mmCIF file of C-alpha atoms and ligand atoms in Angstrom:
data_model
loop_
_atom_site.group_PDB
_atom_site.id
_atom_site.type_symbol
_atom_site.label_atom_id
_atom_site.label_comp_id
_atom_site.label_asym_id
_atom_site.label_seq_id
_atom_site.Cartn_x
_atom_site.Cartn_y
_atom_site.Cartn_z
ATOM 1 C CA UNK A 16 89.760 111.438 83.629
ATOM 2 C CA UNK A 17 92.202 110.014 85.851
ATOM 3 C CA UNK A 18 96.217 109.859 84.671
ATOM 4 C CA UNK A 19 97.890 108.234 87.349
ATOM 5 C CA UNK A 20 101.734 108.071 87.764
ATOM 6 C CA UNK A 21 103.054 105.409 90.112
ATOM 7 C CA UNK A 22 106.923 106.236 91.434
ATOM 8 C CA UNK A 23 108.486 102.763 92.697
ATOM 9 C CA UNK A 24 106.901 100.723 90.124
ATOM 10 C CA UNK A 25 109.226 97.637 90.293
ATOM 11 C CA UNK A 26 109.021 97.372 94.330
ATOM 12 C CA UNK A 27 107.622 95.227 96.189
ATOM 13 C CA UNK A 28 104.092 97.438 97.022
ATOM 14 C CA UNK A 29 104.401 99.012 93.252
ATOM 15 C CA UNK A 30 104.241 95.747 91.069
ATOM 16 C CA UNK A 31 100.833 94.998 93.026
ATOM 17 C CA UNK A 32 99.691 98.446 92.822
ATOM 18 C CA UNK A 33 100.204 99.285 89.068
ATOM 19 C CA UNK A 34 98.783 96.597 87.937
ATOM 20 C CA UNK A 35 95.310 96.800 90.508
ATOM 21 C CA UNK A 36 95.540 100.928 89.455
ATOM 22 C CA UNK A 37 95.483 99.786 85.886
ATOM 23 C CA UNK A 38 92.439 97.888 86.174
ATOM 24 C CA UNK A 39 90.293 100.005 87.424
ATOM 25 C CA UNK A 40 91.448 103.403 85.420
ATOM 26 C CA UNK A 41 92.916 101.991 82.274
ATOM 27 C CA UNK A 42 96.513 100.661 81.300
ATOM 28 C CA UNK A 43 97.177 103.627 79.188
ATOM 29 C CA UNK A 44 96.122 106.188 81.694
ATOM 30 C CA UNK A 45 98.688 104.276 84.820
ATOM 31 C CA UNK A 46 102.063 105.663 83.817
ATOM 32 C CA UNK A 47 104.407 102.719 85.720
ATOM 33 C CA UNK A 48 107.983 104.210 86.568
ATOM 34 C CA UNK A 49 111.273 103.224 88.399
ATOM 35 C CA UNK A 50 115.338 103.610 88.547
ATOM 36 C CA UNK A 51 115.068 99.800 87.526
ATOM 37 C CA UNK A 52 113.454 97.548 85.768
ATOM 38 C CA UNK A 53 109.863 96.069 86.295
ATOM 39 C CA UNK A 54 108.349 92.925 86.830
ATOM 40 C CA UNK A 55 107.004 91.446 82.806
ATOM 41 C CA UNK A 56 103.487 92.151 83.598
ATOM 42 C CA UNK A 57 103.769 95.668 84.150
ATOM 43 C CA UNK A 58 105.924 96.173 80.600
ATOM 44 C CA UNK A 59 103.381 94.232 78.686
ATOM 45 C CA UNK A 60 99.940 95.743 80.356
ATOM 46 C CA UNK A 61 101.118 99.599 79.985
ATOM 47 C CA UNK A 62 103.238 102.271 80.150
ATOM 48 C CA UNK A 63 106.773 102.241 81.931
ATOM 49 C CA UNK A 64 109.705 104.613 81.907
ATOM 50 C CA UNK A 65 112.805 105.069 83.661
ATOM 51 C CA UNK A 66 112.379 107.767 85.490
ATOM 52 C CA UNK A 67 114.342 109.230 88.844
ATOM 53 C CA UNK A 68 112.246 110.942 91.575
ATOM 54 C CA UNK A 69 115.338 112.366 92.573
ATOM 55 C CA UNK A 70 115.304 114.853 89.809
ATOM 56 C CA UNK A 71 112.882 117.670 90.051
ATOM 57 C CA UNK A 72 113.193 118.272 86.446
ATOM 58 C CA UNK A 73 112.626 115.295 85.155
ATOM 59 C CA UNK A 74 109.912 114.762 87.189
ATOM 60 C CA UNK A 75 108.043 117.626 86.681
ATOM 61 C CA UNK A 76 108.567 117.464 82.739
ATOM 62 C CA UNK A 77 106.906 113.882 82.741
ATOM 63 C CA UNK A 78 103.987 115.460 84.502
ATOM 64 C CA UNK A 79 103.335 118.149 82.459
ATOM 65 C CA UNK A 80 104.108 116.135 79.260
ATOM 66 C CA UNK A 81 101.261 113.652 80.583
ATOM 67 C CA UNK A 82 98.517 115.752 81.965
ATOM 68 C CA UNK A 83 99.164 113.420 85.057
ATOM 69 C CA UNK A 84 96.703 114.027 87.872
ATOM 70 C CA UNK A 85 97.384 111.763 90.645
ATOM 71 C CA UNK A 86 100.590 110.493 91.981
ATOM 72 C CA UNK A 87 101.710 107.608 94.295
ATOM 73 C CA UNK A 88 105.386 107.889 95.565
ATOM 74 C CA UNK A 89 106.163 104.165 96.736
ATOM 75 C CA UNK A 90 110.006 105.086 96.286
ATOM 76 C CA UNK A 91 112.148 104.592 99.548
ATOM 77 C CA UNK A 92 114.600 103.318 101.548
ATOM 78 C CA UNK A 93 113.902 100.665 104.182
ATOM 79 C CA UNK A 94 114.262 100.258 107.734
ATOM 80 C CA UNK A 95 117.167 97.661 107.837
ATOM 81 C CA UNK A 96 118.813 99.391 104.359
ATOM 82 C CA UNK A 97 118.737 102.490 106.243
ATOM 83 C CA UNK A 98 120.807 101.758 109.397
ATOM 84 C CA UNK A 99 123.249 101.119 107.078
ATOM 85 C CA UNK A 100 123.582 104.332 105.500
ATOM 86 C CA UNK A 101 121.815 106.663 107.531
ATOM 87 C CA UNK A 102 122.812 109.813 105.671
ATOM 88 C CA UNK A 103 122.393 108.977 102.411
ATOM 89 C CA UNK A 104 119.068 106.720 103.285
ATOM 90 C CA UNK A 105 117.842 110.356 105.009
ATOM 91 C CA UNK A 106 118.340 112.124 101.802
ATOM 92 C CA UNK A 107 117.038 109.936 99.297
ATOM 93 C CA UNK A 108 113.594 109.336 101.595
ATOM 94 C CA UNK A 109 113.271 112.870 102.060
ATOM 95 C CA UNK A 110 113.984 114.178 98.635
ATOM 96 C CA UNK A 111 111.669 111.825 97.199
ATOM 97 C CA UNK A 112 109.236 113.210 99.243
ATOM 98 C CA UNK A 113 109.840 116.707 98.694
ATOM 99 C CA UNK A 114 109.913 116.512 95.069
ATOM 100 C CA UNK A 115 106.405 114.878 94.881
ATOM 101 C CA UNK A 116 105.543 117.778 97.693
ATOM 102 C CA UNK A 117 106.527 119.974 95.090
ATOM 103 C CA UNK A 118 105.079 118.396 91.761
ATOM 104 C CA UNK A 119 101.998 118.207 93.298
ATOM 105 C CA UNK A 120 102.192 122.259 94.651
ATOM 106 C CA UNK A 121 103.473 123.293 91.425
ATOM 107 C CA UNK A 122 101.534 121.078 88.539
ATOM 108 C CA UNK A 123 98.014 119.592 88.381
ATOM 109 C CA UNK A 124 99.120 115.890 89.330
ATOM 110 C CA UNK A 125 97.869 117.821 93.248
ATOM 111 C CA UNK A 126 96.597 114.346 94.660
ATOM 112 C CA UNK A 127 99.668 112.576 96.230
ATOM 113 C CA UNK A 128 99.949 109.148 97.942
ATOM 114 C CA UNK A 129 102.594 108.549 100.176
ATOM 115 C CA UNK A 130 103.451 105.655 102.230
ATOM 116 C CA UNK A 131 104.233 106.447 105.737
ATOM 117 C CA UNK A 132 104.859 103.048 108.378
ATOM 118 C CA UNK A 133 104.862 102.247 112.215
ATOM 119 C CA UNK A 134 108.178 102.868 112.366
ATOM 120 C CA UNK A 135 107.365 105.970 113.045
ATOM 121 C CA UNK A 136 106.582 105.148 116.603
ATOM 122 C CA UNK A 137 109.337 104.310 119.076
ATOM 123 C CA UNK A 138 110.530 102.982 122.167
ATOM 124 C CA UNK A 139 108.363 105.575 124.214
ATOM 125 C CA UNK A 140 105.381 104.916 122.319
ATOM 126 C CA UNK A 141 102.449 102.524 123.948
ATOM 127 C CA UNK A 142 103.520 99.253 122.401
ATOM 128 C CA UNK A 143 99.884 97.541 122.752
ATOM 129 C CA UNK A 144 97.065 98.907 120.447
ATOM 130 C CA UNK A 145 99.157 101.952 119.472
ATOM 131 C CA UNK A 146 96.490 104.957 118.944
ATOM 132 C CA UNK A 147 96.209 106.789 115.632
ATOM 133 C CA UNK A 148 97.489 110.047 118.592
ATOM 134 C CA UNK A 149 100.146 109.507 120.657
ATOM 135 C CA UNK A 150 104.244 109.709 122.187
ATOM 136 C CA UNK A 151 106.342 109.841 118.551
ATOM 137 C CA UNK A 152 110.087 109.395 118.858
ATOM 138 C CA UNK A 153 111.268 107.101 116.658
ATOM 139 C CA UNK A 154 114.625 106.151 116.906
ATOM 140 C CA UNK A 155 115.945 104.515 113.473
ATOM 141 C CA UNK A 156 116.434 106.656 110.075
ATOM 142 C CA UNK A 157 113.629 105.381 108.157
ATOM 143 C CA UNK A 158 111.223 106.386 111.274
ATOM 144 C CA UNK A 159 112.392 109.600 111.864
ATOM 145 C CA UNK A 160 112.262 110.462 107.946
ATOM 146 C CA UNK A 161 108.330 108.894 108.249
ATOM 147 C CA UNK A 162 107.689 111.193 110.736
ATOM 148 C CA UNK A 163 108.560 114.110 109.500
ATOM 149 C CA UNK A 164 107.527 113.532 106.079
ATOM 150 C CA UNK A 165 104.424 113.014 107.333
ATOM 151 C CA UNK A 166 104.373 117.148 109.229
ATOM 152 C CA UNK A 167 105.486 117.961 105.508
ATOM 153 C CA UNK A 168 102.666 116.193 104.217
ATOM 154 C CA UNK A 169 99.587 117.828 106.638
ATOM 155 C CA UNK A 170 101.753 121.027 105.900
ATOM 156 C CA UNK A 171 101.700 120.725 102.259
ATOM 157 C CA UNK A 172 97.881 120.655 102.550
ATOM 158 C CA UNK A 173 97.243 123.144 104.906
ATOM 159 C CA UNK A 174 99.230 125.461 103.268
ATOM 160 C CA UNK A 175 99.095 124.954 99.511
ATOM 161 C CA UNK A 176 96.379 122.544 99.272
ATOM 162 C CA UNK A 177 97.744 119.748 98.152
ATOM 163 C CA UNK A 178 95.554 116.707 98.567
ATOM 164 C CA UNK A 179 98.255 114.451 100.399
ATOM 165 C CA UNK A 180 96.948 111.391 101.690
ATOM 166 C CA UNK A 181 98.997 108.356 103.349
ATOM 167 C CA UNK A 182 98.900 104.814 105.481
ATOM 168 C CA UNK A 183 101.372 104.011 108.538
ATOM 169 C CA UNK A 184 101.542 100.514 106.673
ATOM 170 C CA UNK A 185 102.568 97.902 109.230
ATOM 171 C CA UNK A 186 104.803 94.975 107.386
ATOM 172 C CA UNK A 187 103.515 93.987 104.189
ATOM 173 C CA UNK A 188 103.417 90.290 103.426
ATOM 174 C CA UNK A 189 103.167 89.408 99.384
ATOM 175 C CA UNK A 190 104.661 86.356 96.675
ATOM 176 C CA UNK A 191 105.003 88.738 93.692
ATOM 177 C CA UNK A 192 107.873 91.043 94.626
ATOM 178 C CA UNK A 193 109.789 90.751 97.634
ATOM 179 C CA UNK A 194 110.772 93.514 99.724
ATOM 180 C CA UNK A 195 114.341 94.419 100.440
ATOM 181 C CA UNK A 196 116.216 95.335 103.408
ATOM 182 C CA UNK A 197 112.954 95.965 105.983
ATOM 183 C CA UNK A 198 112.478 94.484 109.561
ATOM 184 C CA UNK A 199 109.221 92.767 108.927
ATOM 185 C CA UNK A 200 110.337 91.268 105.663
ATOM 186 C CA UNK A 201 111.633 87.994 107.594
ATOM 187 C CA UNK A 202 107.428 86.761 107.463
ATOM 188 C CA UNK A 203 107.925 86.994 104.013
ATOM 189 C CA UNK A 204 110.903 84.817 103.144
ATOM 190 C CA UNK A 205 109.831 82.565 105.555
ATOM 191 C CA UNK A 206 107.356 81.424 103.250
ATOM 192 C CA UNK A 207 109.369 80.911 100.474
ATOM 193 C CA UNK A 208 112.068 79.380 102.377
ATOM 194 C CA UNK A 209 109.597 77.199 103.687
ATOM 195 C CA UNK A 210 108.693 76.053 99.859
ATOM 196 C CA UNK A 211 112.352 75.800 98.795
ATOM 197 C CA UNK A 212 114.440 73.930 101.881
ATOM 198 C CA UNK A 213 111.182 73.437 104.581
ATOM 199 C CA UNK A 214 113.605 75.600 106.849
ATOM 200 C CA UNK A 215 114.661 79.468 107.860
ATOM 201 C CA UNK A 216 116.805 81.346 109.831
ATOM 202 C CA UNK A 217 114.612 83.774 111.698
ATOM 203 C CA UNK A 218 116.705 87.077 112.171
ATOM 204 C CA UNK A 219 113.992 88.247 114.997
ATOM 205 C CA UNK A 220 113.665 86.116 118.076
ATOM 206 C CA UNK A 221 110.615 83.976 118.282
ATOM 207 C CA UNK A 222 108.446 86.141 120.301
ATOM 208 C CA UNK A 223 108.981 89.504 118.647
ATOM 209 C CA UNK A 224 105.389 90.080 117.338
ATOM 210 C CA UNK A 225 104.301 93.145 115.052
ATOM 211 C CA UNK A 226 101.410 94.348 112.909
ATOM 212 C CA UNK A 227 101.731 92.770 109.434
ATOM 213 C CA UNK A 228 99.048 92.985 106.741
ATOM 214 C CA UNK A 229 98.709 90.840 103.401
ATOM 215 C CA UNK A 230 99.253 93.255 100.322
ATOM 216 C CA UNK A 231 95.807 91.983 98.475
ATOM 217 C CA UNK A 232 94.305 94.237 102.188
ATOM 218 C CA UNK A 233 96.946 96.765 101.983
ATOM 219 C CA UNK A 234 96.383 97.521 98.030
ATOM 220 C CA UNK A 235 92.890 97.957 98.649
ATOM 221 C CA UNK A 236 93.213 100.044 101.387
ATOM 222 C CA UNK A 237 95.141 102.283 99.475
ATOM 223 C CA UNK A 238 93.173 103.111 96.534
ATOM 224 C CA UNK A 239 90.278 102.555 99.194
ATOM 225 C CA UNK A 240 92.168 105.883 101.106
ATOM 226 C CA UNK A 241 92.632 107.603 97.544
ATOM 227 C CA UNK A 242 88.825 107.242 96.776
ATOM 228 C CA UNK A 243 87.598 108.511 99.812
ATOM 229 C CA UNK A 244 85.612 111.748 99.713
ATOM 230 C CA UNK A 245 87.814 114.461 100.835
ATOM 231 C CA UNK A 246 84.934 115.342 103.453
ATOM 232 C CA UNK A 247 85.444 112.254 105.158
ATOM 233 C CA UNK A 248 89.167 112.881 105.687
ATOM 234 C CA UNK A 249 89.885 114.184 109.421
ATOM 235 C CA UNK A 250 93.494 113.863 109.515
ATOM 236 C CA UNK A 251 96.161 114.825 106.626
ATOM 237 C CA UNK A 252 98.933 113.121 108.378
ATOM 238 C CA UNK A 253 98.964 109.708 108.109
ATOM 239 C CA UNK A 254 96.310 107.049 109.097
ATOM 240 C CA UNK A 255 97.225 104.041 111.249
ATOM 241 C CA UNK A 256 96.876 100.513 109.349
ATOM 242 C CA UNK A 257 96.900 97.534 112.250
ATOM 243 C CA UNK A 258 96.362 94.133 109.828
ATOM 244 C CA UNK A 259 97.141 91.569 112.252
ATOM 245 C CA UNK A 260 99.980 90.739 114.739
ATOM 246 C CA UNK A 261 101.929 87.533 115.001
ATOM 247 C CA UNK A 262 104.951 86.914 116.468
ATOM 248 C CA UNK A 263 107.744 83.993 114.226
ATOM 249 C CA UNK A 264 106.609 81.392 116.087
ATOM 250 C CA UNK A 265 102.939 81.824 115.221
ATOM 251 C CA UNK A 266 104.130 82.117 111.108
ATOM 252 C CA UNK A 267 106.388 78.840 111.820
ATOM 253 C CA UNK A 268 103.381 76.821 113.552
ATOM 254 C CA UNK A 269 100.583 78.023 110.672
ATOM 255 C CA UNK A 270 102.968 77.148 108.088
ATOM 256 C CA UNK A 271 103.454 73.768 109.974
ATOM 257 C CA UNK A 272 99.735 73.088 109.378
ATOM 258 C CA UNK A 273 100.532 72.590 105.801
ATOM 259 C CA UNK A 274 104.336 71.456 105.524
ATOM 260 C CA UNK A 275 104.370 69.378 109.326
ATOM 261 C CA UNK A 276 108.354 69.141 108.786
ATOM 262 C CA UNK A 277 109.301 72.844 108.573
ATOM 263 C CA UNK A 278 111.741 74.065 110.701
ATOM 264 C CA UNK A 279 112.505 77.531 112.040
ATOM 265 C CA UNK A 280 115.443 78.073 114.280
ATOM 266 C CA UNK A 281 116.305 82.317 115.698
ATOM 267 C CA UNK A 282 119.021 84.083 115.354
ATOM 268 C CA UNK A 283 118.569 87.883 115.866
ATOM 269 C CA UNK A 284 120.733 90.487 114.277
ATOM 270 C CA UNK A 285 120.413 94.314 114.311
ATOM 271 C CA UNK A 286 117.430 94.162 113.235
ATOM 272 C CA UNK A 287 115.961 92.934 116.493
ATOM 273 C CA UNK A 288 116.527 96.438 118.118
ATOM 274 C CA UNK A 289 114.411 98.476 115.787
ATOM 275 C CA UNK A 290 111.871 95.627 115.869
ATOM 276 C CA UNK A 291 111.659 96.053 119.721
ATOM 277 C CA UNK A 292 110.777 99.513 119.221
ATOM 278 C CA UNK A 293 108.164 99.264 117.181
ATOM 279 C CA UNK A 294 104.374 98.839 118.019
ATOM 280 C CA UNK A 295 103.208 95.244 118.541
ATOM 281 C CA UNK A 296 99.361 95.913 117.721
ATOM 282 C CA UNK A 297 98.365 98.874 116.152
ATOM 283 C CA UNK A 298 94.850 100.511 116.841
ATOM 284 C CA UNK A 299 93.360 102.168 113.558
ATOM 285 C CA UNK A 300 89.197 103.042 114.752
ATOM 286 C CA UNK A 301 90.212 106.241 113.129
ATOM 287 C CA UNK A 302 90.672 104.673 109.603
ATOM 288 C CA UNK A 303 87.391 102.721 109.760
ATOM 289 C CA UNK A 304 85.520 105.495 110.817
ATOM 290 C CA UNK A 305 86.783 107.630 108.482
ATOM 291 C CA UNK A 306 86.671 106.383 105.239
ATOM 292 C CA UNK A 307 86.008 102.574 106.036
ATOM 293 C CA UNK A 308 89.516 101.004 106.009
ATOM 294 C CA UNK A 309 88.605 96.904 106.454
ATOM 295 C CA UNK A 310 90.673 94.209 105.548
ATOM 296 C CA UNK A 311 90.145 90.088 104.899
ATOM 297 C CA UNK A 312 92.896 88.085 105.754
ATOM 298 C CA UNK A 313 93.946 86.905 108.362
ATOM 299 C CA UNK A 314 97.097 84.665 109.669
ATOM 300 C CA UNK A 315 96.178 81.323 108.608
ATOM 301 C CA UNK A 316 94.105 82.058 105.483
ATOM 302 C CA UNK A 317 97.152 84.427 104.020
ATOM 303 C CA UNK A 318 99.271 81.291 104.871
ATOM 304 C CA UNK A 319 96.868 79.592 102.322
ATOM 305 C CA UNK A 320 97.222 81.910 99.799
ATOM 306 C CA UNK A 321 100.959 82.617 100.011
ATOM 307 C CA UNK A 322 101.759 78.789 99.997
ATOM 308 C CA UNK A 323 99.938 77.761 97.168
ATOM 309 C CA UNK A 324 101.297 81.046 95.164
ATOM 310 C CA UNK A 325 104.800 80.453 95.839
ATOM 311 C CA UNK A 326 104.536 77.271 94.882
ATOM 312 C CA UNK A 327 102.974 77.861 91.523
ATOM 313 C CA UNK A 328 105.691 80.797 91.167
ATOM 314 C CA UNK A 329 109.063 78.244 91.568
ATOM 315 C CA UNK A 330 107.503 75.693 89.803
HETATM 316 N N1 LIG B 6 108.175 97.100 106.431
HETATM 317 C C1 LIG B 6 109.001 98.230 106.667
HETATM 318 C C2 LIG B 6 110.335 97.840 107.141
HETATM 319 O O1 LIG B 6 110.453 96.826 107.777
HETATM 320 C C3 LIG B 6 108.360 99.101 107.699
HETATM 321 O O2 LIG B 6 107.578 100.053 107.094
HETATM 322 O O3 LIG B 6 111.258 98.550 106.921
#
């Protein structure tokens, strides 16, 4: 039996995952923790403890104390957060990391899911159907501590055998929880700003596209990855996620097929630069050859779906 503990329970991928986790292996066994607080359907449907990955002790003692098996470390710093305080942004990604490196070396939770994201590519990297192989140099905190937590990750496997698997997520459009402090999180509160004033400030210029998939794909890629025979697993780095790619404009005109008066208008901020080095359409053959990564949505029908939620949410 499966005891699953989710780190980053109250974020914006966590509150989706717990709750999709829980269904399919049982509240009790989905052990929901966070530095903060959760969302009301987590607390009610299971478990949920404050818990810090930070501390190794801690950690570890939860582990042991509930025969956990599986773990997926969702806690991090993002992109925009990070430029902000690179040092301490560095330490808190990496550590994280490293202690569920360890946990899973050292205990029997040994099958670890970490989230790894296109910003580990770069400036250098082909910007246009970015292979799964190719030029790496990332050149913003959160990248660089992607990149090299995933070489920790392959080298936690080869060497001690832990069973580390992880996504390059591109940006990750969901109502439930929002994000905070990413680059792609502007196609997110674009929708509810769209609901709430039928207007936004775009801090990317109008043309800036990227990969961006809706969380219902992402969630079941994920556990999709985490079910996968080991067999069928050629790469222990990370696997390249492309969704779709849309640039502001293209959010602004399919939310204009339902709300005709919406207006966007662009002003880009520092957050322009590390969206200008990152991929605009990601190539992931490897993933569906592998272990069958697919996904649904698509611009327009997400635009559906994240309308009429919203709007049921504020109401
Ligand atoms: N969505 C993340 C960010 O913008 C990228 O992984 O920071």
């Amino acid at each position: 039996m499966e005891r699953i503990l989710v780190i980053g329970c109250s974020g914006q991928i966590g509150s989706e995952l717990t709750l999709a986790l829980r269904k399919i292996y049982g509240n009790e066994n989905v052990f929901a923790t966070d530095i903060k607080q959760p969302p009301a359907s987590i607390l009610e449907s299971g478990p949920f403890t404050i818990l810090d990955v930070l501390d190794y002790n801690n950690l570890m003692h939860f582990a042991i104390r509930y025969k956990i098996t599986q773990v997926y470390n969702l806690a991090a710093v993002l992109s925009g957060n990070a430029e902000k305080i690179p040092q301490q942004a560095w330490e808190i990604n990496m550590k994280a990391l490293m202690n569920t490196l360890e946990l899973s070396r050292d205990t029997d939770a040994n099958k670890l899911f970490w989230p790894s994201s296109i910003a580990v590519f770069g400036p250098t990297t082909p910007r246009y159907n970015t292979p799964q192989l190719t030029v790496m140099e990332p050149n913003t905190v959160y990248g660089i501590s992607k990149q090299a937590g995933e070489r920790w990750g392959e080298y936690y496997h080869k060497r001690y055998g832990v069973d580390f698997r992880s996504l390059r997520y591109p940006g990750l459009i969901s109502y439930q929880t929002e994000a905070g402090g990413g680059t792609t999180d502007y196609a997110v509160e674009i929708y509810f700003e769209a609901i709430k004033n039928k207007k936004y400030t775009c801090f990317l210029s109008e043309d800036t596209a990227l990969p961006m998939m809706f969380m219902d794909d992402a969630i079941k890629a994920t556990i999709d990855l985490m079910e996968a025979d080991e067999s069928k697993l050629s790469l222990r780095s990370s696997y390249n996620v492309g969704g779709m790619s849309f640039t502001p404009k293209d959010v602004a005109a399919s939310i204009q097929k339902h709300i005709p008066d919406f207006q966007i208008d662009y002003e880009p901020d520092f957050r322009q630069a590390i969206a200008d080095s990152w991929p605009a359409s990601i190539d992931d053959s490897v993933a569906r050859s592998d272990w069958g990564l697919s996904d649904k949505f698509n611009l327009d029908s997400m635009t559906e779906v994240m309308l009429t939620e919203i709007r049921k949410k504020l109401a």
